[in-house]
mmCIF file of C-alpha atoms and ligand atoms in Angstrom:
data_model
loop_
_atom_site.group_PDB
_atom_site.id
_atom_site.type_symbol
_atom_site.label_atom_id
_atom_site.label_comp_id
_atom_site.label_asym_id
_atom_site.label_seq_id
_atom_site.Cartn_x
_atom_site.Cartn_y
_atom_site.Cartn_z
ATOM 1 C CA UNK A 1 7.515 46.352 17.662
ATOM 2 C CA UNK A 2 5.111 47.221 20.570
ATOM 3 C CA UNK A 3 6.214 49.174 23.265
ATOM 4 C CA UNK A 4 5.050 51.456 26.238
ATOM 5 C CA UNK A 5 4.186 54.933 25.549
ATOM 6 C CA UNK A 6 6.910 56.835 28.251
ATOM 7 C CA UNK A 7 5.819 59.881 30.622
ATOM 8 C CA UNK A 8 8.662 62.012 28.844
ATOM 9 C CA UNK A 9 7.535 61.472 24.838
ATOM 10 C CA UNK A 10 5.727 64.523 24.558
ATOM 11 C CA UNK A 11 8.214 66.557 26.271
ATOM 12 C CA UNK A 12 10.715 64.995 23.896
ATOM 13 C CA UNK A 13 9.473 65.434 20.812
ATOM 14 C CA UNK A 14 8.174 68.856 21.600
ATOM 15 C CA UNK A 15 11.944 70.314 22.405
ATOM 16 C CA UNK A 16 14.504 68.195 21.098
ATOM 17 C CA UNK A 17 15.861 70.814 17.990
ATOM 18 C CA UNK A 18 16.737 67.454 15.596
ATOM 19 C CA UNK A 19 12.624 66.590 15.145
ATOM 20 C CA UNK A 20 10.876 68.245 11.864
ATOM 21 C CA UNK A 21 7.707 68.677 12.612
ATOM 22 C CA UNK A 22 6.213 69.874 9.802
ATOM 23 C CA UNK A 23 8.720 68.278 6.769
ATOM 24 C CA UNK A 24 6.708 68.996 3.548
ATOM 25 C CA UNK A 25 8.035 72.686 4.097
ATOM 26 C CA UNK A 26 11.215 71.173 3.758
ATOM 27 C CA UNK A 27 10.729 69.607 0.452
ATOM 28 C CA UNK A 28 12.968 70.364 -1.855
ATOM 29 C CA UNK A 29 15.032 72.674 0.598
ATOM 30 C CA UNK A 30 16.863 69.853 2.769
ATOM 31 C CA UNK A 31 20.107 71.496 1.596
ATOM 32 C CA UNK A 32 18.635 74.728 3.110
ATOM 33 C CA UNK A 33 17.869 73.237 6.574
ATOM 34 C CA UNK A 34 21.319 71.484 6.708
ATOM 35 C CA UNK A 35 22.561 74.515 5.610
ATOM 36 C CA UNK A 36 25.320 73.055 3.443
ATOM 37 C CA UNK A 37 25.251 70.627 0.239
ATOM 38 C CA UNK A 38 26.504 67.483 1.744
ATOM 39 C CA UNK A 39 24.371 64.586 0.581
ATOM 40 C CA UNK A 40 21.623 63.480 2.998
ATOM 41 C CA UNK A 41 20.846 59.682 3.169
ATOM 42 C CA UNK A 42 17.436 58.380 4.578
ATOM 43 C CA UNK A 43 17.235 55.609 7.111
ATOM 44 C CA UNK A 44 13.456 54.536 6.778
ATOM 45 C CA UNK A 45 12.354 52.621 10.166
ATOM 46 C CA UNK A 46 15.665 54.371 11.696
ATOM 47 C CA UNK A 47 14.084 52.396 15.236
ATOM 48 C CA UNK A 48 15.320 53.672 18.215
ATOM 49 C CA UNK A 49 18.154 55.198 16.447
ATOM 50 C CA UNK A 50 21.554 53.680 17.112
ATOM 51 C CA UNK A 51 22.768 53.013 13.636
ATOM 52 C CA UNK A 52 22.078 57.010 12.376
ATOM 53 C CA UNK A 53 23.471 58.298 15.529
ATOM 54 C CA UNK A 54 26.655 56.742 15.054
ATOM 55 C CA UNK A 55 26.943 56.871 11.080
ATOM 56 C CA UNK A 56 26.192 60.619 11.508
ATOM 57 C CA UNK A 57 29.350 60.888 14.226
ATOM 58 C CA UNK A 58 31.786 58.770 11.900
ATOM 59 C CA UNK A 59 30.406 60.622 8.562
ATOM 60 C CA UNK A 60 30.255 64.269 9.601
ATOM 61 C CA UNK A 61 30.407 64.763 5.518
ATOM 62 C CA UNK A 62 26.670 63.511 5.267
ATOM 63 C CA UNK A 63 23.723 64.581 6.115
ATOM 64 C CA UNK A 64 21.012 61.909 7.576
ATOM 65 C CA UNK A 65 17.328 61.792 8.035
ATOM 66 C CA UNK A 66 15.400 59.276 10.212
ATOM 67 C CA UNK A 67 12.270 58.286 9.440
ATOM 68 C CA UNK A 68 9.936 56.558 11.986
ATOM 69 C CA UNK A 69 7.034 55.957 12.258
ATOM 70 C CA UNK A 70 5.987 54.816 15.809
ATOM 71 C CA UNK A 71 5.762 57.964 18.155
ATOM 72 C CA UNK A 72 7.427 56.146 20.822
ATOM 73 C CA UNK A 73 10.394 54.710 19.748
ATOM 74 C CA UNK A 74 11.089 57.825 17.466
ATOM 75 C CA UNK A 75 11.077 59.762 20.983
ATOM 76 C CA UNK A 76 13.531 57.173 22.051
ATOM 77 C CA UNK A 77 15.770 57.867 18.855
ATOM 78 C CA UNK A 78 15.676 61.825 19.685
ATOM 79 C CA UNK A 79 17.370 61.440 23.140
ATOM 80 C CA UNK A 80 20.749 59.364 21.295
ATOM 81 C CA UNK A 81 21.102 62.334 19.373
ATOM 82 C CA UNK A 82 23.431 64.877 21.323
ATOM 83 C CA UNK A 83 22.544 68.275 20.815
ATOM 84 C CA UNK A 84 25.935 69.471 19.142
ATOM 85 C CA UNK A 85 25.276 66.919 16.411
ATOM 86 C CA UNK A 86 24.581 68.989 13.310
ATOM 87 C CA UNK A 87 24.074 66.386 10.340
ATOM 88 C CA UNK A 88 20.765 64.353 11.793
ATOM 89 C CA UNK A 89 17.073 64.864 11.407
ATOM 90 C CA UNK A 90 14.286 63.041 12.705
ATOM 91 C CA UNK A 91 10.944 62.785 11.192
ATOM 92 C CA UNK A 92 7.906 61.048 12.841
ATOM 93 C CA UNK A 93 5.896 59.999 9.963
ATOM 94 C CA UNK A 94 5.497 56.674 7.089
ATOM 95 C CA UNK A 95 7.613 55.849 4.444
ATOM 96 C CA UNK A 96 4.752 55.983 2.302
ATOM 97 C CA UNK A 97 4.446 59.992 2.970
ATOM 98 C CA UNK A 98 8.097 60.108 1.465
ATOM 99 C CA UNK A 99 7.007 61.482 -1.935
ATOM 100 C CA UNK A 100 5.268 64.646 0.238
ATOM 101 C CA UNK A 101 8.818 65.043 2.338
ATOM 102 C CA UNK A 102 11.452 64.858 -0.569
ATOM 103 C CA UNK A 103 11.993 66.669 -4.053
ATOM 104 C CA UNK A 104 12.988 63.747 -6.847
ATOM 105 C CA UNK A 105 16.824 63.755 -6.497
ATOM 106 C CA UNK A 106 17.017 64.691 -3.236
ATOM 107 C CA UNK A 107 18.425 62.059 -1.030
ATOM 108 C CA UNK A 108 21.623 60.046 -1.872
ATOM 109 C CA UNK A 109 20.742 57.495 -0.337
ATOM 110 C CA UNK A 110 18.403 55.165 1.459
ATOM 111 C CA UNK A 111 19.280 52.842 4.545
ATOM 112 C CA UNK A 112 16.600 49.834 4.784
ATOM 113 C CA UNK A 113 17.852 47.748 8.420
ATOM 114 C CA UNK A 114 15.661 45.188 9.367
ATOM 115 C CA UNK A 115 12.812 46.654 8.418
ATOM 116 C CA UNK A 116 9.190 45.151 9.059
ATOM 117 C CA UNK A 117 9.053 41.652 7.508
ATOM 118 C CA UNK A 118 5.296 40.782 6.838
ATOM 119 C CA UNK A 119 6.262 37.209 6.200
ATOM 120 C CA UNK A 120 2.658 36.232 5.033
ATOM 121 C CA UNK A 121 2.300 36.367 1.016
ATOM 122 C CA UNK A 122 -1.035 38.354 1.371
ATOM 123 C CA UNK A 123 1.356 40.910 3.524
ATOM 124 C CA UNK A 124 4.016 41.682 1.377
ATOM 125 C CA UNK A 125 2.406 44.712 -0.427
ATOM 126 C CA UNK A 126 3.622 46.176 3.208
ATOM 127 C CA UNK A 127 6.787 45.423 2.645
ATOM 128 C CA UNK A 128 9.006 48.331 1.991
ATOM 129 C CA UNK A 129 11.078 46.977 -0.448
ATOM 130 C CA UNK A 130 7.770 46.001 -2.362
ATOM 131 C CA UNK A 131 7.976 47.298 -6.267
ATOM 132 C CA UNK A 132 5.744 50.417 -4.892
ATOM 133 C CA UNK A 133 8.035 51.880 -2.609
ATOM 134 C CA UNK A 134 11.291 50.925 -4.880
ATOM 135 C CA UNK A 135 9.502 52.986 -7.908
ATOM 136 C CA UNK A 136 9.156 55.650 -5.229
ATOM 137 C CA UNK A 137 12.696 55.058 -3.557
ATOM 138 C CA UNK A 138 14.153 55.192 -7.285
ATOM 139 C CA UNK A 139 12.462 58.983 -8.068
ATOM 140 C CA UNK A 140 13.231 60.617 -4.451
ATOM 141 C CA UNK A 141 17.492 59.336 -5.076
ATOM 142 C CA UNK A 142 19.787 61.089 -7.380
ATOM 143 C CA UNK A 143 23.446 60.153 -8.175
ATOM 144 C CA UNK A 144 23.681 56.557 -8.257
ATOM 145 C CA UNK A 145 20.446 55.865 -6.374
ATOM 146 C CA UNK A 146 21.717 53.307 -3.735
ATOM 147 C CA UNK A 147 19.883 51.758 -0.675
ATOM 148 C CA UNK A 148 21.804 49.837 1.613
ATOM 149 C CA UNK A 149 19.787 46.673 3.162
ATOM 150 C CA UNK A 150 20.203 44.272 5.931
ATOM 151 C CA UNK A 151 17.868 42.330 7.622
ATOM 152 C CA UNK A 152 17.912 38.756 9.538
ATOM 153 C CA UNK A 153 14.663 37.828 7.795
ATOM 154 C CA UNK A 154 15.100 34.766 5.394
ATOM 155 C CA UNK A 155 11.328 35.566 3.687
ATOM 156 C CA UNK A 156 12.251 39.623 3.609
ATOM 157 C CA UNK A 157 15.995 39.152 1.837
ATOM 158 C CA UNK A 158 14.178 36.998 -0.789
ATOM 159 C CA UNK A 159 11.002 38.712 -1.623
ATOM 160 C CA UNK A 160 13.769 42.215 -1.516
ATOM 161 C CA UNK A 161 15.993 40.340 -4.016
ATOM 162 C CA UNK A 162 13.138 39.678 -6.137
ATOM 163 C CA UNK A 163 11.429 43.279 -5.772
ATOM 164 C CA UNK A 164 14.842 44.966 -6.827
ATOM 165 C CA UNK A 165 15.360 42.483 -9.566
ATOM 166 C CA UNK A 166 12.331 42.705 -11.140
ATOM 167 C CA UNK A 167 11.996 46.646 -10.749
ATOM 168 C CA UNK A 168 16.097 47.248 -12.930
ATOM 169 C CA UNK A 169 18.150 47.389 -9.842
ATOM 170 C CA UNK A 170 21.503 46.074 -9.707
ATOM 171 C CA UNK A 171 22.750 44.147 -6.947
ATOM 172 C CA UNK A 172 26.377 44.104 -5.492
ATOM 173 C CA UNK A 173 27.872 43.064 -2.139
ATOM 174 C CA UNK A 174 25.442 40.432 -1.342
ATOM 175 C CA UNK A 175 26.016 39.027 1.885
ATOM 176 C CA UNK A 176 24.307 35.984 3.711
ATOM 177 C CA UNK A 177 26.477 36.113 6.691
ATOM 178 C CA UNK A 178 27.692 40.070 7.291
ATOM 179 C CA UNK A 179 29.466 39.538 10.569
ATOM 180 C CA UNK A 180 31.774 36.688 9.255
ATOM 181 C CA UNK A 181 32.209 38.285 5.767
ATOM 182 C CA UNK A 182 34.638 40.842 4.902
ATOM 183 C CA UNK A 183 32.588 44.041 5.008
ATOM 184 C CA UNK A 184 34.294 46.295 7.116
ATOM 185 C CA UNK A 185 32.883 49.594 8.963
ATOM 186 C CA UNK A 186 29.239 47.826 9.930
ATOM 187 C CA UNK A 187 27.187 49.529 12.560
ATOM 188 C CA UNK A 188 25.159 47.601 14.178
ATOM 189 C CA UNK A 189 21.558 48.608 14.755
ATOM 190 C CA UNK A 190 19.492 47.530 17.864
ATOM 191 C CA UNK A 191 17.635 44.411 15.887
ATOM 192 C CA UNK A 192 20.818 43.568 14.718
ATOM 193 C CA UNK A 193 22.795 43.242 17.812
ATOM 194 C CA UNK A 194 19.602 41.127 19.335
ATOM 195 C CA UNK A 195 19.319 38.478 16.190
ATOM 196 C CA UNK A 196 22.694 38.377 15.939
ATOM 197 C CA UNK A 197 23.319 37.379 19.393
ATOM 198 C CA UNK A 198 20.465 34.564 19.041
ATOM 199 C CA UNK A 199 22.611 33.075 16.282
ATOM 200 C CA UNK A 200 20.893 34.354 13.499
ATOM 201 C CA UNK A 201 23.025 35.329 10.467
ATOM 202 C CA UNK A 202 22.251 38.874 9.055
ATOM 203 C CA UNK A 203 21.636 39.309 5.262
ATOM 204 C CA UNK A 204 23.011 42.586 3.483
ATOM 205 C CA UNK A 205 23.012 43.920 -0.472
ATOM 206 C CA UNK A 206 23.319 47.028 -1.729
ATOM 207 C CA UNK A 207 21.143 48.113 -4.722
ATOM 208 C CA UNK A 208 21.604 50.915 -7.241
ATOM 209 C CA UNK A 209 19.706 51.680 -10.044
ATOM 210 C CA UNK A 210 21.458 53.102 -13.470
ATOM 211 C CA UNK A 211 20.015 55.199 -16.347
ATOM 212 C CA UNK A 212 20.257 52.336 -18.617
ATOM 213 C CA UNK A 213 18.188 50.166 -16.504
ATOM 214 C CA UNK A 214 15.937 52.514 -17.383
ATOM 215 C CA UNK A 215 16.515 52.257 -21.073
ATOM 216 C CA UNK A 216 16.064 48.415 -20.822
ATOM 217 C CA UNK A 217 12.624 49.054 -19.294
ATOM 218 C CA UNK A 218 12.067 51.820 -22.124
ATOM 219 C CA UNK A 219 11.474 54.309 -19.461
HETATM 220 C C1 SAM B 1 12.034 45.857 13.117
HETATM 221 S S1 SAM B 1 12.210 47.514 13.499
HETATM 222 C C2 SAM B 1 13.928 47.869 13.120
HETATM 223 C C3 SAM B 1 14.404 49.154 13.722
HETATM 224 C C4 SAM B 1 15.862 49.545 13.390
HETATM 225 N N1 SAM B 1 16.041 49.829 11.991
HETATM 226 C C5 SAM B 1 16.825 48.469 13.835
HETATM 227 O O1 SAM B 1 17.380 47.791 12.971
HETATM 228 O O2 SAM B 1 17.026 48.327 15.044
HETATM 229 C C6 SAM B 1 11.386 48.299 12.133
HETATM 230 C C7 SAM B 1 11.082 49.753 12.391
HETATM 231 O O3 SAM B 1 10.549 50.327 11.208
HETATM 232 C C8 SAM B 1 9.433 51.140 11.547
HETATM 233 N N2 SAM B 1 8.568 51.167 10.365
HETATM 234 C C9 SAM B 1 7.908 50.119 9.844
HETATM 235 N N3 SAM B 1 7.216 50.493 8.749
HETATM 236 C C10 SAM B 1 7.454 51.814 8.586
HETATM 237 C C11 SAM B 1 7.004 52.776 7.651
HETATM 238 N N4 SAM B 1 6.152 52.434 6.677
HETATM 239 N N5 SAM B 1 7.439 54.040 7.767
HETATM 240 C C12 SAM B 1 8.287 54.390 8.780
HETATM 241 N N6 SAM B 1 8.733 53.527 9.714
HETATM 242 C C13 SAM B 1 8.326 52.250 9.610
HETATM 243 C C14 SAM B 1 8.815 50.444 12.738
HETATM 244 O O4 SAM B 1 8.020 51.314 13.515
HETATM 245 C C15 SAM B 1 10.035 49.947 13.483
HETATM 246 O O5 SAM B 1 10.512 50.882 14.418
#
């Protein structure tokens, strides 16, 4: 997504209170910063920030961290979030710093919406549901290690179901058309309200990954 830098992103970043600047200190003391034990779940390519906003003001039992990676549109994100919101976090940086951010067992959950599709074969290393970044998803979640996914991406959903597949996942509540299925409660992100509105059906699954996965693999 390319988009204009804006005169007020510094200013932004610099003084809204829900941006971590520095989030390794954090590592392993999320809990701490939240100051309570409430699980935290992780929206990776959180966007412009719709969809944590509002699952953060219907969930006040969870704590959520965005994680974005484009200066811009993560300044965009910060000015949804109202300052008497308590259970969100913002962090400018790349899912692939994740490992230097979060303790094993930390987060509860991931949330993957419409992330980047690199629809060319050569790409999808980039992908962040590529076997890489599930093996790192899989360490960083504790519990039963979920990650919610949608997308609109035909190429994406496929190459995800395969990733999760082949890396012990199970898969359950596989959608190919969310918004005339029965899943109730969605929150729509911004990509999601444009594809959707161009006719495009949205994809969704939900994958967890179980201890005797793990004993399949021998792990
Ligand atoms: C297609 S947009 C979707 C945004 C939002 N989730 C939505 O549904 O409206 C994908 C977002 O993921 C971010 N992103 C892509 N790769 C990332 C990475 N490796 N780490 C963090 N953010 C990433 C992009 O900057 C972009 O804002």
């Amino acid at each position: 997504m390319r988009i204009r830098k804006k005169s007020w992103e510094a200013e932004e970043l610099s003084s809204n209170r829900h941006l971590v600047h520095e989030p390794e200190q954090y590592k392993g003391k999320w809990h701490e910063y939240f100051g309570n034990d409430k699980p935290i779940y992780a929206e990776i390519g959180c966007g412009k920030g719709r969809f944590i906003v509002q699952n953060a003001i219907e969930n006040p039992d969870v704590n959520f961290i965005g994680i974005e990676r484009q200066t811009t549109i993560m300044a965009i994100a910060a000015r949804k979030v109202s300052p008497e919101i308590e259970n969100v976090a913002l962090i400018r940086g790349d899912a692939e710093t994740l490992g230097d951010i979060f303790e094993p067992g930390e987060l509860s959950r991931i949330y993957l919406n419409f992330s980047d599709p690199w629809p060319k074969k050569r790409w999808a290393k980039r992908r962040l549901t590529y076997r890489g970044f599930l093996e790192l998803y899989k360490k960083l979640l504790g519990g039963d290690k979920e990650i919610f996914l949608k997308t609109d991406n035909t190429v994406f959903f496929e190459s995800s179901l395969n990733e999760f597949c082949e890396t012990g996942w199970s898969l359950s509540n596989i959608s190919l058309d969310l918004h005339n299925s029965d899943y109730e409660g969605n929150i729509m992100t911004e990509y999601e309200e444009r594809f959707s509105s161009m006719g495009q059906p949205i994809y969704r699954l939900e994958a967890r990954w179980k201890q005797n996965g793990a004993d399949k693999e021998g792990n």
